[in-house]
PDB file of C-alpha atoms in Angstrom:
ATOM      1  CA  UNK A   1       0.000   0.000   0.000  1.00 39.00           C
ATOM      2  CA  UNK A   2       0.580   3.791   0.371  1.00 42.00           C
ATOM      3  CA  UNK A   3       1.749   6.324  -1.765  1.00 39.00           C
ATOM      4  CA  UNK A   4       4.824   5.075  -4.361  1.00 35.00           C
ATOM      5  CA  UNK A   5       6.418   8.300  -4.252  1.00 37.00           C
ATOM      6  CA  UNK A   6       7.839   8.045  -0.632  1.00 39.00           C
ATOM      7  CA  UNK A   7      10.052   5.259  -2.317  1.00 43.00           C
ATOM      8  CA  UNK A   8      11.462   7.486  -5.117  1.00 42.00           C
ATOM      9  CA  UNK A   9      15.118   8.220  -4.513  1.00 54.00           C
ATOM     10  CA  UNK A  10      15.948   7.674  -8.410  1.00 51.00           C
ATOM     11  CA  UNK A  11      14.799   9.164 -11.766  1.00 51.00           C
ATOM     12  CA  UNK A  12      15.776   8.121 -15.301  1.00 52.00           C
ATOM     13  CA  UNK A  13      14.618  10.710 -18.151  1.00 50.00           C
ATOM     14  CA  UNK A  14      16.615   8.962 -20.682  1.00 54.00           C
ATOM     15  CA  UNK A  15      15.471   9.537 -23.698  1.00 53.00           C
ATOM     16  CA  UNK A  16      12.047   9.536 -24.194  1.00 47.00           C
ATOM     17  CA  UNK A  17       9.059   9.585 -27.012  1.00 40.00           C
ATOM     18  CA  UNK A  18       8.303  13.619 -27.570  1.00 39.00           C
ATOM     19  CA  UNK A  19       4.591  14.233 -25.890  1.00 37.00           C
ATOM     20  CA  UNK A  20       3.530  17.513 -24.015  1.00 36.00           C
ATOM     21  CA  UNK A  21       2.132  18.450 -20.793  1.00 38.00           C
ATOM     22  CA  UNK A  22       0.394  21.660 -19.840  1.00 41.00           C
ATOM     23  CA  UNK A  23       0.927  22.665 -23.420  1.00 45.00           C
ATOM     24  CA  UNK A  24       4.698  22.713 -22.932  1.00 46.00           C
ATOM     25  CA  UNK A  25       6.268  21.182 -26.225  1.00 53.00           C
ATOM     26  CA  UNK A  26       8.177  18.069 -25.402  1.00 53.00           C
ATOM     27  CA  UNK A  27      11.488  19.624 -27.834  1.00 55.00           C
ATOM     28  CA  UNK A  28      11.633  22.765 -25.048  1.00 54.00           C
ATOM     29  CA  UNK A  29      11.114  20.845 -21.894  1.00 48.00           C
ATOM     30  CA  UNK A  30      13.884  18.252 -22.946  1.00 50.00           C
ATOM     31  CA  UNK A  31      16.449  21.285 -23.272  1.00 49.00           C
ATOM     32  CA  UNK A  32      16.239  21.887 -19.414  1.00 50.00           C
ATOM     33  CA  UNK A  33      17.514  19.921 -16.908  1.00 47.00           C
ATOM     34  CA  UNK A  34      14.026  20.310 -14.260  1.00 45.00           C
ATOM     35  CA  UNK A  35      13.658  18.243 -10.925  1.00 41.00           C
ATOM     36  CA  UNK A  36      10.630  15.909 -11.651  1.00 40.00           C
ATOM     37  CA  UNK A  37       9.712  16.723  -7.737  1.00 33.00           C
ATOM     38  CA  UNK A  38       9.236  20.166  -6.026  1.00 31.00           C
ATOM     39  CA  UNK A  39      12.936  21.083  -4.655  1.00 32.00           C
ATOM     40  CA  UNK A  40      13.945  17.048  -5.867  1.00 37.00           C
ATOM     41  CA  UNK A  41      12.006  15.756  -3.053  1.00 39.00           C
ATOM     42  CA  UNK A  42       9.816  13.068  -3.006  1.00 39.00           C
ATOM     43  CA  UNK A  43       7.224  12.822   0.053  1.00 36.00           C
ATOM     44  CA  UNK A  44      10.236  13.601   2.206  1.00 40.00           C
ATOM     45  CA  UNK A  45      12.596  11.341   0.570  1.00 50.00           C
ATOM     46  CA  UNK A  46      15.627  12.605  -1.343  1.00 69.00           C
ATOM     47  CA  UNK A  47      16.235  12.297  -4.954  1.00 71.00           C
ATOM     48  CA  UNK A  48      20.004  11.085  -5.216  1.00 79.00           C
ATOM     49  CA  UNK A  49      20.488   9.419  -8.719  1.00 78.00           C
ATOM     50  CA  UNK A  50      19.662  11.660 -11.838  1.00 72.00           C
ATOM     51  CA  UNK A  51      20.032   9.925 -15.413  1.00 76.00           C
ATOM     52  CA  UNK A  52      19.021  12.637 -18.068  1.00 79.00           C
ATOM     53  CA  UNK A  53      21.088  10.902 -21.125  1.00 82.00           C
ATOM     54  CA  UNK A  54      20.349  11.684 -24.277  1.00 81.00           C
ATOM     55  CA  UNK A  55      18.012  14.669 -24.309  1.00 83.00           C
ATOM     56  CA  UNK A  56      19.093  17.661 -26.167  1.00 84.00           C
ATOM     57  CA  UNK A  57      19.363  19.202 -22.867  1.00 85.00           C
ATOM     58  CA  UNK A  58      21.325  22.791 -23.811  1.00 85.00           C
ATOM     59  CA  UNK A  59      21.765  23.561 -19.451  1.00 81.00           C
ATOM     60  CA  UNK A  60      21.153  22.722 -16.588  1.00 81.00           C
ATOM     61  CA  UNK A  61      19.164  23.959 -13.796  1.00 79.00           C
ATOM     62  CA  UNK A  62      17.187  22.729 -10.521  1.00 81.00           C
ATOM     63  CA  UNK A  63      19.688  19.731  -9.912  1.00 84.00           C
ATOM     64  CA  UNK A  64      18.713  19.145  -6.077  1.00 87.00           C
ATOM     65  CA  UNK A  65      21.567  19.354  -3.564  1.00 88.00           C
ATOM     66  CA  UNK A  66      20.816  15.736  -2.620  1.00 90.00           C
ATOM     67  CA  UNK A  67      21.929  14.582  -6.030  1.00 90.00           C
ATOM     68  CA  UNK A  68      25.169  11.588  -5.486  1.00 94.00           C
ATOM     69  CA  UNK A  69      25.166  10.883  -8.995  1.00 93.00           C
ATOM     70  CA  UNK A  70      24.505  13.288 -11.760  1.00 91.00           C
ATOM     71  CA  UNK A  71      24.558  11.254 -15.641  1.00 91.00           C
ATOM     72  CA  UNK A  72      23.780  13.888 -18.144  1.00 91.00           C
ATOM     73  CA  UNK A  73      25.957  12.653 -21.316  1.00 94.00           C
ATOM     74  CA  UNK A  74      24.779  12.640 -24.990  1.00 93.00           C
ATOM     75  CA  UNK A  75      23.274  16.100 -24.571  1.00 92.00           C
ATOM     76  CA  UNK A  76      24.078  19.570 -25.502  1.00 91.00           C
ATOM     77  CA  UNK A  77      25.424  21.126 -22.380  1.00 90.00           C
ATOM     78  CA  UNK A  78      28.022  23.906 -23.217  1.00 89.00           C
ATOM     79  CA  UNK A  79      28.249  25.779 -20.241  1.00 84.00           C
ATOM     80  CA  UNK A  80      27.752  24.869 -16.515  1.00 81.00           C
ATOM     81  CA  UNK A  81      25.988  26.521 -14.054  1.00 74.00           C
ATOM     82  CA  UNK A  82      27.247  27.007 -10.470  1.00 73.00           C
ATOM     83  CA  UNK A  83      27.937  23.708  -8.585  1.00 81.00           C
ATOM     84  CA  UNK A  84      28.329  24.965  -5.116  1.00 84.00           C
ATOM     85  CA  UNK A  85      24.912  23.723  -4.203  1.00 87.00           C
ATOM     86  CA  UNK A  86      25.963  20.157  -5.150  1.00 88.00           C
ATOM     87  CA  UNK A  87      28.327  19.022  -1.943  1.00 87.00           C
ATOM     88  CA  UNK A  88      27.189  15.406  -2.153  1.00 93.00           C
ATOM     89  CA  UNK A  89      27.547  14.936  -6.018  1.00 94.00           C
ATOM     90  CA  UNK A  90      29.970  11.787  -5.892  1.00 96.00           C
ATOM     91  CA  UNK A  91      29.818  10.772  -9.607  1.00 96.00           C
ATOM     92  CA  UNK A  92      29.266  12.501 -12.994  1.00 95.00           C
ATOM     93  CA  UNK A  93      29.006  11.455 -16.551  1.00 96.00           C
ATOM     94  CA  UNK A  94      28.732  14.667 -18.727  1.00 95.00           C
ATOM     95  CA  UNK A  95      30.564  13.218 -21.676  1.00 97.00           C
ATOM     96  CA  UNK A  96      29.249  14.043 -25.173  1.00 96.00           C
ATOM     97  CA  UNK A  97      28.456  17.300 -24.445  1.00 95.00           C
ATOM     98  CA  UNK A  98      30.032  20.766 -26.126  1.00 94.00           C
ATOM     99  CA  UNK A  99      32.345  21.770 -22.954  1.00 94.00           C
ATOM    100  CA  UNK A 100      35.167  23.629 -23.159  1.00 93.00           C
ATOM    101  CA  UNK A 101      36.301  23.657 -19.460  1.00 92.00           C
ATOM    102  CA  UNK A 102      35.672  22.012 -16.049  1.00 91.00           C
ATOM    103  CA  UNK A 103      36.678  24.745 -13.768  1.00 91.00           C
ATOM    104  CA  UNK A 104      33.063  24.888 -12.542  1.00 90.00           C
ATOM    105  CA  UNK A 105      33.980  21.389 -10.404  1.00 91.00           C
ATOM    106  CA  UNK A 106      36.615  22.712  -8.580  1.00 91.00           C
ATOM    107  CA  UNK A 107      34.013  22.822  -5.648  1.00 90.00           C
ATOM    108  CA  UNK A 108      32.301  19.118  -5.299  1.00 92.00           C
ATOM    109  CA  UNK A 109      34.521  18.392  -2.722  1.00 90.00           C
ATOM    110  CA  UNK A 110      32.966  14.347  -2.657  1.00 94.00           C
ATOM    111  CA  UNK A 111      33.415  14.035  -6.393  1.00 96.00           C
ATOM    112  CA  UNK A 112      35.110  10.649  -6.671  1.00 97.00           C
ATOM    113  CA  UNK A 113      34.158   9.925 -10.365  1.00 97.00           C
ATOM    114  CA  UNK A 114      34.379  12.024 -12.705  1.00 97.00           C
ATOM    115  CA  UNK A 115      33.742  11.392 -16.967  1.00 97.00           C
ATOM    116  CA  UNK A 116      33.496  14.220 -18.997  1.00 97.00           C
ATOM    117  CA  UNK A 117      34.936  12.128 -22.835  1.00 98.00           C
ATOM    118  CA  UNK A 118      34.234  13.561 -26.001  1.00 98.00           C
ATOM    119  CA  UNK A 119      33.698  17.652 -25.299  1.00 97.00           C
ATOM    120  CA  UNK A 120      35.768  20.568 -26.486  1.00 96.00           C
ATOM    121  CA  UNK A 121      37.844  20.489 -23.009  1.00 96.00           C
ATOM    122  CA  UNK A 122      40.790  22.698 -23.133  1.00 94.00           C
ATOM    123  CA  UNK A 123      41.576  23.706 -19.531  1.00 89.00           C
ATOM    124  CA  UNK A 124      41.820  21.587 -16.313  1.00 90.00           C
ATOM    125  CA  UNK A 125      41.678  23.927 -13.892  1.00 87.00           C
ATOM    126  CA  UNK A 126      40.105  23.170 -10.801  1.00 86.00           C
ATOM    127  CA  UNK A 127      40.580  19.787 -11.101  1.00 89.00           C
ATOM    128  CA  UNK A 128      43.489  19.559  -9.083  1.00 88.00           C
ATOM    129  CA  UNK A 129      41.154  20.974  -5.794  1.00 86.00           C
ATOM    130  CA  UNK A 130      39.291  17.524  -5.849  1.00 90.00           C
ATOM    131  CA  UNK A 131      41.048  15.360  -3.262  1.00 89.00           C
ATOM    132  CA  UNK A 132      39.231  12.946  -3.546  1.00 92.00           C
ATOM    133  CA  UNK A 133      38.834  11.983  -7.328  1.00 93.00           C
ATOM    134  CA  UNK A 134      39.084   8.608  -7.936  1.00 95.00           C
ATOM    135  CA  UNK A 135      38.359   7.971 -11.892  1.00 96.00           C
ATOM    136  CA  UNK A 136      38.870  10.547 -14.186  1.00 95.00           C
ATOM    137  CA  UNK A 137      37.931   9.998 -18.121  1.00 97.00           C
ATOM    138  CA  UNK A 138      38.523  12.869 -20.898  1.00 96.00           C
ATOM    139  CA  UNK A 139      39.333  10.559 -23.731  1.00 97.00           C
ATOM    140  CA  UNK A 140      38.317  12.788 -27.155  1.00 97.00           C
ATOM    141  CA  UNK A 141      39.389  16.252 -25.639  1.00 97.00           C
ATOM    142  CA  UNK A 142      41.375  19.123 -26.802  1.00 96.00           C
ATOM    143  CA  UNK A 143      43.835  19.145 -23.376  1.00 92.00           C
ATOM    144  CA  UNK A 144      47.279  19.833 -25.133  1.00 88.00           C
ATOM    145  CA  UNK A 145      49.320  19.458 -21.583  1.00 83.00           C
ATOM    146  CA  UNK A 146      48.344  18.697 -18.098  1.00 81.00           C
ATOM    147  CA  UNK A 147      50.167  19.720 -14.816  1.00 78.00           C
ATOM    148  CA  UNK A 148      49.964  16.887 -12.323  1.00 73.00           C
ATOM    149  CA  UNK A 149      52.329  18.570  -9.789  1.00 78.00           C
ATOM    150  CA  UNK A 150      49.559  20.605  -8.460  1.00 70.00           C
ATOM    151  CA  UNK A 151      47.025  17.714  -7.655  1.00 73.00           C
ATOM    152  CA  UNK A 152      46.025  16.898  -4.395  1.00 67.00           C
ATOM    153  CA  UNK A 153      45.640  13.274  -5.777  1.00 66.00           C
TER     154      UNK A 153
END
């Protein structure tokens, strides 16, 4: 019995068959990266998994603060917002997208994974704030040199 949505800690928008909903074209609400709960909330649960593959999505916005693991690749992300919000995000897949930098990460102090393949990435910097990266993957770049005497890992 009760209410399914006190058991939702997970949400996969992969992509999807265009439809509408409150007259809201499927084409423009694909662009943006929205919560599918008020705040990412769910009956007092937290949303901690995100998978918004595939989408078209041009930025993103509304990512809860709860989010562990953000997977956004295959999209058409060229700029990041402001991360500071995210402290818990332990694991992101952005690859695919039209980046240029990854500067913006230099704050997700529990960011242990890290794959951000087949962007326009030219500069590193910030990276070498994140203690505790594990994996890092940025195959299909345009890094010309990298500096690993100022990592902390």
């Amino acid at each position: 019995g009760g209410d399914w949505s006190s058991d939702v800690c997970s949400s996969d928008l992969g992509r999807r068959e265009p439809r509408t909903a409150k007259g809201v074209p499927a084409e423009a609400r694909r662009r943006q990266f929205v919560s599918p709960f008020s705040l990412g909330t769910a009956a007092g649960n937290e949303l901690t998994h995100r998978i918004s593959n595939d989408n078209e999505i041009t930025f993103l916005t509304g990512i809860p603060s709860t989010i562990r693991t953000l997977l956004v690749s295959s999209n058409k992300i060229s700029d990041l917002t402001s991360f500071s919000h995210l402290r818990n995000l332990e694991r992101i897949d952005i690859s695919n997208n039209q980046l240029d930098s990854v500067h913006q990460f230099a704050c997700l102090v529990h960011l242990r994974e890290l794959k951000a393949d087949n962007n326009g990435i030219r500069d590193l910097s910030g990276l070498a704030e994140l203690d505790g990266l594990l994996r890092l993957s940025l195959r299909g770049n345009k890094v010309e040199s990298v500096n690993f005497g100022a990592t902390k890992w």
